[in-house]
GROMACS .gro file of C-alpha atoms in nm:
model
  329
    1MET     CA    1  -2.136   6.218   6.475
    2LEU     CA    2  -2.023   6.454   6.170
    3GLN     CA    3  -2.307   6.778   6.196
    4GLY     CA    4  -2.432   6.945   6.010
    5MET     CA    5  -2.293   6.743   5.693
    6LYS     CA    6  -2.487   6.579   5.405
    7LEU     CA    7  -2.292   6.316   5.175
    8PHE     CA    8  -2.534   6.179   4.816
    9THR     CA    9  -2.445   5.910   4.616
   10LEU     CA   10  -2.590   5.863   4.245
   11GLU     CA   11  -2.747   5.512   4.205
   12ALA     CA   12  -2.418   5.441   3.988
   13SER     CA   13  -2.182   5.508   4.209
   14ARG     CA   14  -2.416   5.400   4.574
   15ALA     CA   15  -2.159   5.076   4.671
   16PHE     CA   16  -1.836   5.242   4.705
   17GLY     CA   17  -2.136   5.560   4.860
   18GLU     CA   18  -2.216   5.346   5.127
   19LYS     CA   19  -1.883   5.174   5.171
   20VAL     CA   20  -1.773   5.564   5.246
   21ALA     CA   21  -2.078   5.694   5.469
   22ALA     CA   22  -1.953   5.341   5.696
   23GLU     CA   23  -1.658   5.432   5.755
   24LEU     CA   24  -1.779   5.773   5.825
   25GLY     CA   25  -2.012   5.631   6.093
   26ILE     CA   26  -2.307   5.828   5.858
   27THR     CA   27  -2.626   5.708   5.699
   28LEU     CA   28  -2.660   5.875   5.258
   29ALA     CA   29  -2.849   6.188   5.272
   30ALA     CA   30  -3.182   6.046   5.050
   31HIS     CA   31  -3.226   6.187   4.717
   32GLU     CA   32  -3.473   6.036   4.489
   33GLU     CA   33  -3.402   5.925   4.088
   34ARG     CA   34  -3.626   5.967   3.768
   35ASP     CA   35  -3.505   5.845   3.407
   36PHE     CA   36  -3.816   5.927   3.156
   37GLU     CA   37  -3.950   5.764   2.851
   38ASP     CA   38  -3.720   5.947   2.595
   39GLY     CA   39  -3.449   5.886   2.768
   40GLU     CA   40  -3.437   6.217   3.034
   41HIS     CA   41  -3.373   6.220   3.372
   42LYS     CA   42  -3.415   6.417   3.683
   43ALA     CA   43  -3.307   6.368   4.032
   44ARG     CA   44  -3.346   6.565   4.302
   45PRO     CA   45  -3.254   6.565   4.710
   46LEU     CA   46  -3.515   6.422   4.889
   47GLU     CA   47  -3.361   6.631   5.255
   48SER     CA   48  -3.294   7.028   5.315
   49VAL     CA   49  -2.945   7.095   5.261
   50ARG     CA   50  -2.966   7.413   5.336
   51GLY     CA   51  -2.682   7.562   5.499
   52GLU     CA   52  -2.481   7.170   5.488
   53ASP     CA   53  -2.170   7.113   5.410
   54VAL     CA   54  -2.270   6.861   5.142
   55TYR     CA   55  -2.070   6.574   4.952
   56VAL     CA   56  -2.172   6.428   4.590
   57LEU     CA   57  -2.029   6.137   4.528
   58GLN     CA   58  -1.990   5.930   4.142
   59SER     CA   59  -1.765   5.797   3.938
   60LEU     CA   60  -1.749   5.907   3.556
   61ASN     CA   61  -1.668   5.509   3.426
   62GLY     CA   62  -1.951   5.409   3.154
   63GLU     CA   63  -2.091   5.075   3.166
   64PRO     CA   64  -2.365   4.908   2.977
   65GLY     CA   65  -2.667   5.102   2.993
   66GLN     CA   66  -2.466   5.437   3.157
   67GLY     CA   67  -2.215   5.578   2.931
   68PRO     CA   68  -1.958   5.843   3.131
   69ASN     CA   69  -2.150   6.114   2.952
   70ASP     CA   70  -2.480   6.015   3.074
   71ARG     CA   71  -2.307   6.028   3.471
   72LEU     CA   72  -2.150   6.334   3.441
   73CYS     CA   73  -2.474   6.451   3.359
   74ARG     CA   74  -2.678   6.353   3.611
   75LEU     CA   75  -2.441   6.464   3.840
   76LEU     CA   76  -2.387   6.822   3.689
   77PHE     CA   77  -2.771   6.939   3.735
   78PHE     CA   78  -2.777   6.665   4.016
   79LEU     CA   79  -2.466   6.955   4.137
   80GLY     CA   80  -2.611   7.248   4.039
   81ALA     CA   81  -3.008   7.166   4.178
   82VAL     CA   82  -2.789   7.101   4.578
   83ARG     CA   83  -2.658   7.455   4.553
   84GLU     CA   84  -2.943   7.588   4.436
   85ALA     CA   85  -3.143   7.501   4.719
   86GLY     CA   86  -2.935   7.600   4.933
   87ALA     CA   87  -2.570   7.429   5.012
   88GLY     CA   88  -2.392   7.648   5.252
   89ARG     CA   89  -2.009   7.470   5.092
   90VAL     CA   90  -2.110   7.155   4.756
   91THR     CA   91  -1.783   6.878   4.699
   92ALA     CA   92  -1.784   6.652   4.382
   93VAL     CA   93  -1.657   6.326   4.477
   94MET     CA   94  -1.556   6.215   4.221
   95PRO     CA   95  -1.337   5.866   4.269
   96TYR     CA   96  -1.305   5.728   3.942
   97LEU     CA   97  -1.212   6.140   3.671
   98ALA     CA   98  -1.349   6.044   3.339
   99TYR     CA   99  -1.159   6.250   3.024
  100ALA     CA  100  -0.976   6.323   3.272
  101ARG     CA  101  -0.656   6.122   3.006
  102LYS     CA  102  -0.630   6.422   2.714
  103ASP     CA  103  -0.510   6.728   2.945
  104ARG     CA  104  -0.267   6.903   2.649
  105ARG     CA  105  -0.245   6.904   2.322
  106THR     CA  106  -0.067   6.617   2.106
  107LYS     CA  107  -0.201   6.718   1.738
  108THR     CA  108  -0.335   6.998   1.568
  109ARG     CA  109  -0.705   7.144   1.737
  110ASP     CA  110  -0.643   6.875   1.992
  111PRO     CA  111  -0.942   6.889   2.284
  112VAL     CA  112  -0.817   6.959   2.656
  113THR     CA  113  -1.059   6.758   2.805
  114SER     CA  114  -1.012   6.763   3.149
  115ARG     CA  115  -1.042   7.135   3.129
  116TYR     CA  116  -1.384   7.178   2.957
  117LEU     CA  117  -1.436   6.904   3.266
  118ALA     CA  118  -1.349   7.195   3.529
  119MET     CA  119  -1.547   7.421   3.347
  120LEU     CA  120  -1.898   7.269   3.371
  121LEU     CA  121  -1.814   7.120   3.768
  122GLU     CA  122  -1.701   7.502   3.838
  123THR     CA  123  -2.053   7.615   3.608
  124MET     CA  124  -2.239   7.407   3.864
  125GLY     CA  125  -2.061   7.630   4.170
  126VAL     CA  126  -1.913   7.375   4.341
  127ASP     CA  127  -1.698   7.490   4.544
  128ALA     CA  128  -1.482   7.188   4.545
  129VAL     CA  129  -1.332   6.831   4.413
  130MET     CA  130  -1.190   6.511   4.463
  131SER     CA  131  -1.075   6.272   4.357
  132LEU     CA  132  -0.854   5.941   4.381
  133GLU     CA  133  -0.519   5.926   4.153
  134VAL     CA  134  -0.653   6.118   3.803
  135HIS     CA  135  -0.401   6.036   3.548
  136ASN     CA  136  -0.218   6.403   3.609
  137PRO     CA  137  -0.213   6.584   3.887
  138ALA     CA  138  -0.070   6.946   3.850
  139ALA     CA  139  -0.311   6.912   3.508
  140PHE     CA  140  -0.605   6.818   3.743
  141GLN     CA  141  -0.528   7.045   4.014
  142ASN     CA  142  -0.437   7.372   3.756
  143ALA     CA  143  -0.752   7.317   3.524
  144PHE     CA  144  -0.994   7.405   3.821
  145ARG     CA  145  -1.021   7.732   3.953
  146CYS     CA  146  -1.198   7.611   4.295
  147ARG     CA  147  -1.014   7.340   4.532
  148ALA     CA  148  -0.894   7.014   4.425
  149TYR     CA  149  -0.813   6.743   4.567
  150HIS     CA  150  -0.628   6.513   4.488
  151LEU     CA  151  -0.584   6.161   4.664
  152ASP     CA  152  -0.270   5.905   4.644
  153THR     CA  153  -0.338   5.525   4.704
  154TYR     CA  154   0.027   5.498   4.794
  155ARG     CA  155  -0.027   5.396   5.162
  156LEU     CA  156  -0.270   5.166   5.057
  157PHE     CA  157  -0.129   4.996   4.790
  158ALA     CA  158   0.190   4.975   5.068
  159GLU     CA  159  -0.010   4.785   5.320
  160ARG     CA  160  -0.166   4.568   5.110
  161ILE     CA  161   0.164   4.485   4.818
  162LEU     CA  162   0.428   4.478   5.136
  163PRO     CA  163   0.351   4.111   5.262
  164HIS     CA  164   0.416   3.924   4.871
  165CYS     CA  165   0.732   4.077   4.791
  166GLY     CA  166   0.980   3.899   5.068
  167ASP     CA  167   1.343   3.996   5.074
  168ALA     CA  168   1.421   3.981   4.744
  169PRO     CA  169   1.514   4.340   4.625
  170LEU     CA  170   1.230   4.568   4.502
  171VAL     CA  171   1.143   4.780   4.219
  172VAL     CA  172   0.878   5.030   4.152
  173ALA     CA  173   0.832   5.103   3.838
  174SER     CA  174   0.658   5.346   3.553
  175PRO     CA  175   0.500   5.138   3.296
  176ASP     CA  176   0.526   5.536   3.094
  177PRO     CA  177   0.796   5.891   3.110
  178GLY     CA  178   0.485   6.080   3.262
  179GLY     CA  179   0.399   5.828   3.573
  180VAL     CA  180   0.809   5.869   3.712
  181LYS     CA  181   0.669   6.068   4.008
  182ARG     CA  182   0.377   5.857   4.049
  183ALA     CA  183   0.584   5.592   4.095
  184GLN     CA  184   0.839   5.780   4.230
  185GLY     CA  185   0.569   5.873   4.482
  186PHE     CA  186   0.533   5.522   4.618
  187ARG     CA  187   0.862   5.422   4.652
  188GLU     CA  188   1.001   5.675   4.920
  189LEU     CA  189   0.708   5.585   5.077
  190LEU     CA  190   0.722   5.228   5.098
  191GLU     CA  191   1.123   5.262   5.101
  192ALA     CA  192   0.976   5.400   5.499
  193ARG     CA  193   0.709   5.160   5.556
  194ALA     CA  194   0.980   4.896   5.451
  195GLY     CA  195   1.324   4.990   5.629
  196ARG     CA  196   1.534   4.913   5.290
  197GLU     CA  197   1.591   5.019   5.011
  198ILE     CA  198   1.384   5.123   4.644
  199GLY     CA  199   1.480   5.067   4.297
  200ALA     CA  200   1.383   5.262   4.034
  201ALA     CA  201   1.280   5.189   3.650
  202TYR     CA  202   1.071   5.239   3.376
  203MET     CA  203   0.964   5.191   2.995
  204GLU     CA  204   0.914   5.460   2.715
  205LYS     CA  205   0.634   5.491   2.560
  206ARG     CA  206   0.504   5.695   2.264
  207ARG     CA  207   0.100   5.675   2.196
  208SER     CA  208   0.014   5.803   1.766
  209GLU     CA  209  -0.379   5.690   1.684
  210GLY     CA  210  -0.452   5.455   1.912
  211LYS     CA  211  -0.110   5.278   1.875
  212VAL     CA  212   0.160   5.274   2.132
  213SER     CA  213   0.546   5.215   2.064
  214GLY     CA  214   0.894   5.202   2.238
  215THR     CA  215   1.037   4.880   2.422
  216LEU     CA  216   1.335   5.113   2.605
  217LEU     CA  217   1.375   5.020   3.021
  218ALA     CA  218   1.511   5.224   3.217
  219GLY     CA  219   1.686   5.153   3.557
  220GLU     CA  220   1.769   4.797   3.686
  221VAL     CA  221   1.507   4.482   3.703
  222ASP     CA  222   1.726   4.202   3.706
  223GLY     CA  223   1.685   3.921   4.039
  224ALA     CA  224   1.374   4.154   4.102
  225THR     CA  225   0.979   4.204   4.241
  226VAL     CA  226   0.845   4.432   4.011
  227LEU     CA  227   0.588   4.673   4.124
  228VAL     CA  228   0.447   4.868   3.845
  229MET     CA  229   0.220   5.091   3.848
  230ASP     CA  230  -0.045   5.262   3.727
  231ASP     CA  231  -0.318   5.536   3.766
  232LEU     CA  232  -0.575   5.371   3.567
  233ILE     CA  233  -0.605   4.946   3.363
  234SER     CA  234  -0.791   4.998   3.087
  235SER     CA  235  -0.665   4.672   2.876
  236GLY     CA  236  -0.414   4.646   3.022
  237GLY     CA  237  -0.179   4.644   2.680
  238THR     CA  238   0.057   4.852   2.848
  239LEU     CA  239   0.116   4.657   3.192
  240LEU     CA  240   0.111   4.342   2.987
  241ARG     CA  241   0.432   4.597   2.801
  242ALA     CA  242   0.627   4.630   3.065
  243ALA     CA  243   0.543   4.281   3.295
  244GLU     CA  244   0.722   4.189   2.966
  245ALA     CA  245   0.995   4.374   2.966
  246CYS     CA  246   1.089   4.372   3.272
  247LEU     CA  247   1.146   3.964   3.218
  248ASP     CA  248   1.295   3.955   2.957
  249ARG     CA  249   1.553   4.179   3.149
  250GLY     CA  250   1.638   3.947   3.421
  251ALA     CA  251   1.301   3.982   3.669
  252ARG     CA  252   1.193   3.720   3.895
  253ARG     CA  253   0.785   3.776   3.986
  254VAL     CA  254   0.564   4.165   3.840
  255PHE     CA  255   0.250   4.334   4.049
  256GLY     CA  256   0.096   4.604   3.848
  257LEU     CA  257  -0.062   4.810   4.125
  258ALA     CA  258  -0.368   5.037   3.943
  259ALA     CA  259  -0.616   5.297   4.140
  260HIS     CA  260  -0.876   5.203   3.806
  261GLY     CA  261  -0.925   4.864   3.619
  262LEU     CA  262  -1.237   5.029   3.391
  263PHE     CA  263  -1.097   4.664   3.213
  264VAL     CA  264  -1.289   4.654   2.864
  265GLY     CA  265  -1.184   4.513   2.529
  266ASP     CA  266  -0.855   4.227   2.622
  267ALA     CA  267  -0.845   4.256   2.943
  268GLU     CA  268  -0.920   3.967   3.062
  269ARG     CA  269  -0.670   3.807   2.902
  270VAL     CA  270  -0.403   3.988   3.042
  271ILE     CA  271  -0.518   4.058   3.378
  272ALA     CA  272  -0.555   3.589   3.406
  273ASP     CA  273  -0.169   3.631   3.235
  274PRO     CA  274   0.087   3.424   3.429
  275ARG     CA  275   0.325   3.713   3.330
  276LEU     CA  276   0.156   3.875   3.662
  277SER     CA  277   0.187   3.724   3.924
  278LYS     CA  278  -0.067   3.973   4.081
  279VAL     CA  279  -0.252   4.312   4.000
  280LEU     CA  280  -0.385   4.586   4.266
  281VAL     CA  281  -0.705   4.774   4.231
  282THR     CA  282  -0.903   4.960   4.408
  283ASP     CA  283  -1.303   4.950   4.475
  284SER     CA  284  -1.393   5.331   4.276
  285LEU     CA  285  -1.499   5.068   4.081
  286PRO     CA  286  -1.577   4.728   4.028
  287PRO     CA  287  -1.493   4.500   3.842
  288SER     CA  288  -1.828   4.370   3.695
  289ARG     CA  289  -1.648   4.351   3.315
  290LEU     CA  290  -1.410   4.051   3.424
  291PRO     CA  291  -1.501   3.700   3.553
  292PRO     CA  292  -1.551   3.629   3.877
  293ARG     CA  293  -1.311   3.313   3.840
  294VAL     CA  294  -1.025   3.612   3.641
  295VAL     CA  295  -1.118   3.865   3.987
  296GLU     CA  296  -1.055   3.514   4.202
  297ARG     CA  297  -0.721   3.434   4.072
  298HIS     CA  298  -0.556   3.681   3.894
  299LEU     CA  299  -0.778   4.015   4.092
  300GLU     CA  300  -0.674   4.171   4.504
  301VAL     CA  301  -0.948   4.502   4.504
  302VAL     CA  302  -0.796   4.760   4.786
  303GLY     CA  303  -1.080   4.946   4.972
  304ALA     CA  304  -1.045   5.348   4.910
  305ALA     CA  305  -1.362   5.407   5.074
  306PRO     CA  306  -1.165   5.436   5.422
  307LEU     CA  307  -0.934   5.679   5.246
  308PHE     CA  308  -1.199   5.866   5.094
  309ALA     CA  309  -1.411   5.916   5.445
  310GLU     CA  310  -1.104   6.013   5.603
  311ALA     CA  311  -1.112   6.276   5.330
  312ILE     CA  312  -1.373   6.374   5.338
  313ARG     CA  313  -1.391   6.416   5.761
  314ARG     CA  314  -1.081   6.629   5.781
  315LEU     CA  315  -1.248   6.865   5.451
  316HIS     CA  316  -1.589   6.868   5.728
  317GLU     CA  317  -1.331   6.963   6.039
  318ASN     CA  318  -1.186   7.173   5.835
  319GLY     CA  319  -0.843   6.941   5.897
  320SER     CA  320  -0.510   6.860   5.679
  321LEU     CA  321  -0.530   6.665   5.446
  322THR     CA  322  -0.209   6.706   5.364
  323GLU     CA  323  -0.086   6.370   5.424
  324LEU     CA  324  -0.350   6.232   5.187
  325LEU     CA  325  -0.286   6.404   4.902
  326GLY     CA  326   0.047   6.330   4.765
  327GLY     CA  327   0.150   6.717   4.858
  328PRO     CA  328   0.013   7.058   5.023
  329ALA     CA  329  -0.360   7.068   5.089
   0.00000   0.00000   0.00000
C-alpha cells in the first residue's frame, strides 16, 4: 500500500485513471465536478489532501462536448484547489499534452504555446508535470521551471511489434526530420531486444499554412518491414505519406506506431488503408472517433497505464525514473 499518496482523475480521463489506479493497487481519490447552467464549472477534492503527495490525471485532448481548452481549465482549477487545500506535493499527470506542437516560432509573431501552457501550470503551484511522448521532449523540459517527466513508448511498442516483424530486414523510420531522435531511441532499444541490426530512415517534411510538402526519403528500405514511428496521429496524412514513400522504394510492409491517436478529419480512411499493415497506438486516448470495425481490424491498442503507474510509484518513493524517461531523470 502506498502511504501518503492520492491519485485524482478528472471525469474526462476517468477510464484511463482507473487503469493506473488498479496498477498501483489503490482506489482513485474522491472528488466532485459540477457544471453550471452558464457553462462554468467547479471541481474539488472530497477528502483531505493536507501534507499528501497528490497526483492529478487529465489528458488534454478534445472530444465532442469538451474541448482541450475546457479540459485545461478544469485541470488548472483543480490543481489550484488541491494546492490551497494543503497538499504537500502536487504533480500534474497529462498522458496527452495539448499545445505541445507549437514549441517555437516558425513565422513572425507566432505564439509559443508550449511555454504558455507551462506558465499556466506553474502558476497553479505544481511541483512536477508528467506526460507521454510529447512532440519535442527537449522543448517540453525546457519550457518548465518545475520538474518535467517525459515518458517514452519504446518498451511498450517493442514488446508488441517484434512478434509481427519476422526475420525480414527491419527499419525504423521517422515521418519527418523532427522525429529522428525519437525513432533513433526506439531503434536502439529494438536492436537490443531483437539481437540484430535494424536500419534507419526518415522522410522530408515541410509544413506551411496547413499544407505539407516534401517527398525525399533518406535510408534503405528495399525488402524491409518498416516501422514508422511518431508522437501522434491526427488525420493520419503524415503517416500515410511515409508509408507510400517506403512502399515505392521497395518496402515489404509498413506499420505505423504513435503514442496518441487523435483520429480527426480523414483518419478513418487512412487507418483502414491497405498500405498500412497495422497501426499501433497507446490507450492514452480512446479511439472513439473511429468506427469499431476499423479499430478491430486495423488498430492495435497498447496499454500505457502500467508505465504511468510505475513512474508515479517511483516518483512517490523518490526512486529513479531514468529507464522510463528516454533520458536522465
